[in-house]
Coordinates of C-alpha atoms in Angstrom, one line a residue:
M1 CA -183.7 -22.3 65.3
I2 CA -183.1 -18.9 67.0
L3 CA -179.2 -20.6 68.0
G4 CA -179.2 -21.3 64.0
I5 CA -180.2 -17.6 63.4
T6 CA -177.6 -16.3 65.6
L7 CA -174.8 -18.1 64.2
L8 CA -175.8 -17.5 60.6
V9 CA -175.9 -13.7 61.2
F10 CA -172.7 -13.7 63.5
L11 CA -171.1 -15.7 60.1
V12 CA -172.7 -13.5 57.4
L13 CA -172.0 -10.2 59.1
Q14 CA -167.8 -11.3 59.6
A15 CA -167.7 -12.3 56.0
A16 CA -169.1 -8.8 54.9
P17 CA -166.5 -6.1 53.6
G18 CA -165.1 -3.4 55.5
D19 CA -163.2 -3.0 58.6
Q20 CA -165.3 -2.4 61.8
A21 CA -162.2 -0.2 63.1
S22 CA -162.1 1.9 60.3
S23 CA -165.9 2.6 60.5
A24 CA -165.6 3.3 64.2
L25 CA -162.5 5.4 64.1
G26 CA -163.0 6.8 60.7
D27 CA -160.4 6.5 57.8
G28 CA -158.3 9.0 58.8
A29 CA -157.8 7.2 62.1
S30 CA -153.8 5.7 62.3
E31 CA -153.1 2.3 62.3
E32 CA -152.1 1.9 65.7
A33 CA -155.5 3.4 66.8
K34 CA -157.0 0.8 64.6
Q35 CA -154.8 -2.2 66.2
Q36 CA -155.8 -0.7 69.6
Y37 CA -159.7 -1.0 68.8
R38 CA -159.5 -4.2 67.5
Q39 CA -157.5 -5.3 70.6
D40 CA -159.9 -3.8 73.1
N41 CA -163.4 -5.1 71.3
G42 CA -161.8 -8.6 70.5
L43 CA -161.8 -8.4 67.1
N44 CA -158.6 -10.3 67.0
D45 CA -159.8 -13.1 68.8
P46 CA -160.7 -16.4 67.3
L47 CA -164.2 -16.6 65.3
V48 CA -165.6 -19.2 67.9
L49 CA -164.3 -17.1 70.9
Q50 CA -165.9 -14.3 69.4
Y51 CA -169.7 -16.1 69.0
F52 CA -169.5 -17.5 72.0
R53 CA -168.9 -13.9 73.6
F54 CA -171.8 -12.7 71.3
L55 CA -174.0 -15.6 72.7
G56 CA -173.1 -14.6 76.4
K57 CA -174.0 -11.2 75.8
L58 CA -177.4 -12.3 73.9
L59 CA -178.2 -13.9 77.2
Q60 CA -178.3 -11.0 79.1
F61 CA -179.9 -8.9 76.7
D62 CA -176.9 -6.9 75.7
L63 CA -176.7 -6.4 72.2
G64 CA -173.6 -3.8 72.6
V65 CA -173.5 -0.3 71.3
T66 CA -173.3 1.1 68.2
T67 CA -170.5 3.3 66.5
P68 CA -169.5 6.4 67.5
P69 CA -171.4 8.4 68.7
A70 CA -172.4 4.9 71.0
K71 CA -175.9 4.0 71.6
S72 CA -177.4 1.3 72.9
V73 CA -178.7 -1.1 70.4
A74 CA -181.5 -2.3 72.7
S75 CA -182.8 1.0 73.5
M76 CA -182.6 2.1 69.9
I77 CA -184.7 -1.1 68.8
G78 CA -187.1 -1.0 71.7
S79 CA -187.9 2.7 70.6
A80 CA -188.2 1.5 66.5
F81 CA -189.7 -1.7 66.4
P82 CA -193.0 -0.9 68.2
L83 CA -194.0 1.0 65.0
T84 CA -192.6 -1.9 63.0
L85 CA -195.0 -3.9 64.7
Q86 CA -198.0 -1.7 64.1
L87 CA -197.1 -1.3 60.8
T88 CA -197.2 -5.4 60.5
F89 CA -200.4 -5.8 62.6
L90 CA -202.1 -3.7 60.2
G91 CA -200.5 -5.3 57.0
V92 CA -201.7 -8.3 58.5
L93 CA -205.2 -7.3 59.4
I94 CA -205.8 -6.0 56.0
A95 CA -204.6 -9.3 54.3
I96 CA -207.2 -11.3 56.4
V97 CA -209.7 -9.1 55.7
L98 CA -209.3 -9.2 52.0
S99 CA -208.4 -12.7 51.8
L100 CA -211.5 -14.0 53.7
A101 CA -213.8 -11.9 51.6
F102 CA -212.4 -12.6 48.3
G103 CA -211.4 -16.2 49.2
I104 CA -215.2 -17.1 50.4
L105 CA -216.8 -15.3 47.6
G106 CA -214.7 -16.9 44.9
A107 CA -215.7 -20.6 46.8
L108 CA -219.3 -19.9 47.2
Y109 CA -219.4 -18.6 43.4
R110 CA -217.2 -20.9 41.8
D111 CA -216.5 -20.5 38.1
K112 CA -219.0 -17.9 38.0
W113 CA -218.4 -14.2 37.0
Q114 CA -217.7 -13.8 41.0
D115 CA -214.9 -16.0 40.9
Q116 CA -213.4 -14.8 37.6
L117 CA -212.9 -11.3 39.2
V118 CA -211.3 -12.7 42.4
R119 CA -208.8 -14.6 40.6
V120 CA -208.3 -11.3 38.5
F121 CA -207.6 -9.7 41.1
S122 CA -205.2 -12.2 43.3
I123 CA -203.2 -12.5 40.0
A124 CA -202.7 -8.7 39.8
A125 CA -201.8 -8.3 43.4
I126 CA -199.4 -11.4 43.5
A127 CA -197.7 -9.5 40.6
T128 CA -197.4 -6.2 42.1
P129 CA -194.7 -5.6 44.3
S130 CA -195.3 -3.9 47.9
F131 CA -192.5 -1.3 47.3
W132 CA -194.0 -0.3 43.9
L133 CA -197.7 0.0 45.2
G134 CA -196.5 2.2 48.1
I135 CA -195.2 4.5 45.4
L136 CA -198.3 4.4 43.3
L137 CA -200.5 4.9 46.7
I138 CA -198.4 8.0 47.4
Q139 CA -199.2 9.3 44.0
W140 CA -202.6 8.5 43.7
F141 CA -203.6 9.4 47.3
A142 CA -201.0 11.8 49.2
L143 CA -200.3 14.1 46.1
G144 CA -201.9 16.8 44.4
A145 CA -204.2 19.9 45.2
N146 CA -206.5 17.8 48.0
P147 CA -204.4 14.9 49.3
M148 CA -206.3 12.3 51.3
F149 CA -203.5 10.6 53.4
P150 CA -199.8 12.2 54.4
S151 CA -197.2 11.1 52.0
G152 CA -195.0 9.8 54.9
G153 CA -194.0 9.8 58.4
I154 CA -195.8 9.4 61.3
A155 CA -198.6 11.2 62.9
T156 CA -197.7 13.3 66.5
P157 CA -199.1 11.9 69.9
E158 CA -201.4 14.9 69.9
S159 CA -202.9 13.6 66.8
G160 CA -204.9 10.8 68.5
F161 CA -205.8 7.5 67.0
G162 CA -207.5 9.3 63.9
G163 CA -203.8 11.0 63.0
W164 CA -201.8 7.8 63.6
L165 CA -204.4 5.7 61.4
N166 CA -204.2 8.2 58.6
S167 CA -200.4 7.9 58.6
M168 CA -200.5 4.5 58.5
A169 CA -203.0 3.8 56.2
L170 CA -201.1 3.8 52.8
P171 CA -198.1 1.6 54.4
A172 CA -200.2 -0.8 55.8
L173 CA -202.2 -1.0 52.4
A174 CA -199.1 -1.5 50.1
L175 CA -198.0 -3.8 52.8
G176 CA -200.9 -6.2 53.1
I177 CA -202.3 -6.3 49.6
P178 CA -199.7 -8.3 48.0
V179 CA -199.8 -10.9 51.0
S180 CA -203.6 -11.1 50.7
A181 CA -203.3 -12.4 47.0
S182 CA -201.7 -15.4 48.0
L183 CA -203.9 -16.1 50.8
I184 CA -207.1 -15.4 48.8
R185 CA -206.2 -18.3 46.7
V186 CA -205.5 -20.8 49.2
V187 CA -208.7 -19.5 51.2
R188 CA -211.0 -20.4 48.0
T189 CA -208.9 -23.5 47.4
S190 CA -209.9 -24.8 51.0
M191 CA -213.4 -24.1 51.0
V192 CA -213.7 -25.2 47.9
E193 CA -212.5 -28.9 49.4
E194 CA -214.5 -28.4 52.1
L195 CA -217.5 -27.7 50.3
D196 CA -217.4 -31.1 48.0
R197 CA -217.2 -33.3 51.1
D198 CA -219.9 -35.8 52.1
Y199 CA -220.7 -34.0 55.6
V200 CA -222.0 -30.8 53.8
R201 CA -224.3 -32.6 51.5
T202 CA -225.6 -34.7 54.7
A203 CA -225.9 -31.5 56.4
I204 CA -227.9 -29.7 53.8
G205 CA -230.1 -33.0 53.0
N206 CA -231.2 -33.3 56.7
G207 CA -232.5 -29.5 56.5
V208 CA -229.8 -27.4 58.2
P209 CA -229.6 -23.9 56.2
Y210 CA -226.8 -23.8 53.7
R211 CA -225.3 -20.3 55.4
E212 CA -225.3 -22.1 59.1
V213 CA -223.2 -25.0 57.4
V214 CA -220.9 -22.6 55.6
S215 CA -220.2 -20.5 58.5
K216 CA -219.9 -23.1 61.3
N217 CA -218.7 -25.9 60.0
V218 CA -216.9 -25.4 56.4
L219 CA -215.5 -21.9 56.8
R220 CA -213.9 -23.4 60.3
N221 CA -212.5 -26.3 58.7
A222 CA -211.0 -24.6 55.7
L223 CA -209.1 -22.4 57.9
V224 CA -206.2 -24.8 59.1
T225 CA -204.5 -24.2 55.7
P226 CA -204.4 -20.2 55.5
V227 CA -203.5 -19.9 58.7
T228 CA -200.2 -21.9 58.3
V229 CA -199.6 -19.9 55.3
L230 CA -200.3 -16.7 57.1
G231 CA -198.2 -17.5 59.5
L232 CA -195.4 -18.4 57.2
R233 CA -196.0 -15.0 55.2
V234 CA -195.5 -12.8 58.5
G235 CA -191.7 -13.0 57.9
Y236 CA -192.5 -11.5 54.5
L237 CA -194.5 -9.2 56.1
L238 CA -192.0 -7.8 58.7
G239 CA -189.2 -8.1 55.9
G240 CA -191.6 -5.8 53.6
A241 CA -192.5 -3.9 56.3
V242 CA -188.8 -2.6 56.5
V243 CA -189.0 -1.7 52.8
I244 CA -192.2 0.5 53.0
E245 CA -190.4 2.4 56.4
M246 CA -187.9 3.8 54.0
I247 CA -190.5 4.7 50.9
F248 CA -193.1 6.4 53.9
A249 CA -190.2 7.8 56.0
L250 CA -191.2 5.8 59.0
P251 CA -188.4 5.7 61.8
G252 CA -188.7 2.0 62.4
M253 CA -186.5 -0.7 62.0
G254 CA -185.7 -0.4 57.9
Q255 CA -184.2 3.0 59.2
L256 CA -181.8 1.4 61.6
I257 CA -180.8 -1.4 59.5
L258 CA -180.1 1.2 56.8
N259 CA -178.0 3.1 59.1
G260 CA -176.3 0.0 60.3
I261 CA -175.6 -1.5 56.7
T262 CA -174.1 2.1 55.7
N263 CA -171.8 2.6 58.7
L264 CA -171.0 -1.4 59.1
D265 CA -172.1 -0.9 62.3
V266 CA -172.2 -4.8 63.0
N267 CA -174.0 -4.6 66.5
L268 CA -176.8 -2.5 65.0
V269 CA -177.4 -5.0 62.1
Q270 CA -176.9 -8.2 64.2
G271 CA -179.6 -6.6 67.0
V272 CA -182.0 -5.4 64.2
V273 CA -181.9 -8.7 62.2
L274 CA -182.1 -11.0 65.2
T275 CA -184.9 -9.2 66.9
I276 CA -187.1 -9.7 63.5
S277 CA -186.2 -13.3 63.1
V278 CA -187.1 -14.1 66.5
T279 CA -190.4 -12.3 66.3
F280 CA -191.1 -14.5 63.1
V281 CA -190.2 -17.7 65.0
L282 CA -192.4 -16.6 67.9
V283 CA -195.0 -15.6 65.8
N284 CA -195.1 -19.4 64.0
I285 CA -195.3 -20.8 67.6
V286 CA -198.5 -18.8 68.1
V287 CA -199.9 -20.0 64.5
D288 CA -199.4 -23.8 66.2
L289 CA -201.5 -23.1 69.2
L290 CA -204.0 -21.6 66.9
Y291 CA -204.4 -24.5 65.4
L292 CA -205.8 -26.2 68.5
L293 CA -208.7 -23.6 68.6
I294 CA -209.3 -23.7 64.9
N295 CA -209.8 -27.8 64.6
P296 CA -209.8 -29.3 68.3
R297 CA -209.7 -32.7 67.0
I298 CA -205.7 -32.0 66.9
R299 CA -205.9 -32.0 70.5
T300 CA -206.5 -35.3 70.3
V301 CA -203.9 -36.4 68.0

């Protein structure tokens, strides 16, 4: 899958409009200088040769350099990617907490007013784009005479954990709430299916407390499907984090990829997209391994 991602990214960027030589040297450069740049960087070689040269550099963890002023793409990603991971982690945490709380509440109070409120919230959250929610959160909590949170930027190291969390709260909420909506429906459906199974009625009939049956058996068995959906939604979270970073002026991968696209910096765009894609693949591998912890019966299959 990772190999396919490298091929797709390479072909898409090769087909993108614009000229790498003109982007690197400027529109005022002579045609001779542009030809020399293409020759020196192998841009005149066949695409197959360019692709395998690109793969060879990747195996050495060499993502190349940006267009002048030349900077190491790997070092730039190393500085920006941790912030994107932090934002994604907080978004995942918010999505998990909301989905478990509301999903379990809706299942336990099926078709009652609590369940109806959960449905209304999930439908409203699904219909809310993260970038629009981010703008609303800025208007509600970051503007006015007494703002509760900063409207953008990341806290300095001197601010400590509290300052960091304060600056990341609104972006994480804008990222996590829309994702939690789909998870709420999945958690509720899985819980309802488990609650209707025979072993639940048998356990309760044998005198096992209802709360214990739900917490130790029903919830654990119902988590397999939500965990699968969460693994797939991590890709949305990573992509959404790039957009949210632009709204809240966070110096993460969003700023890098915007600069790369604006300047037609192929190396920078390739590096950012590949980093996010490989992270998504690795996260889904971790999700597959979590199945063994959630449902031990899978180990014997």
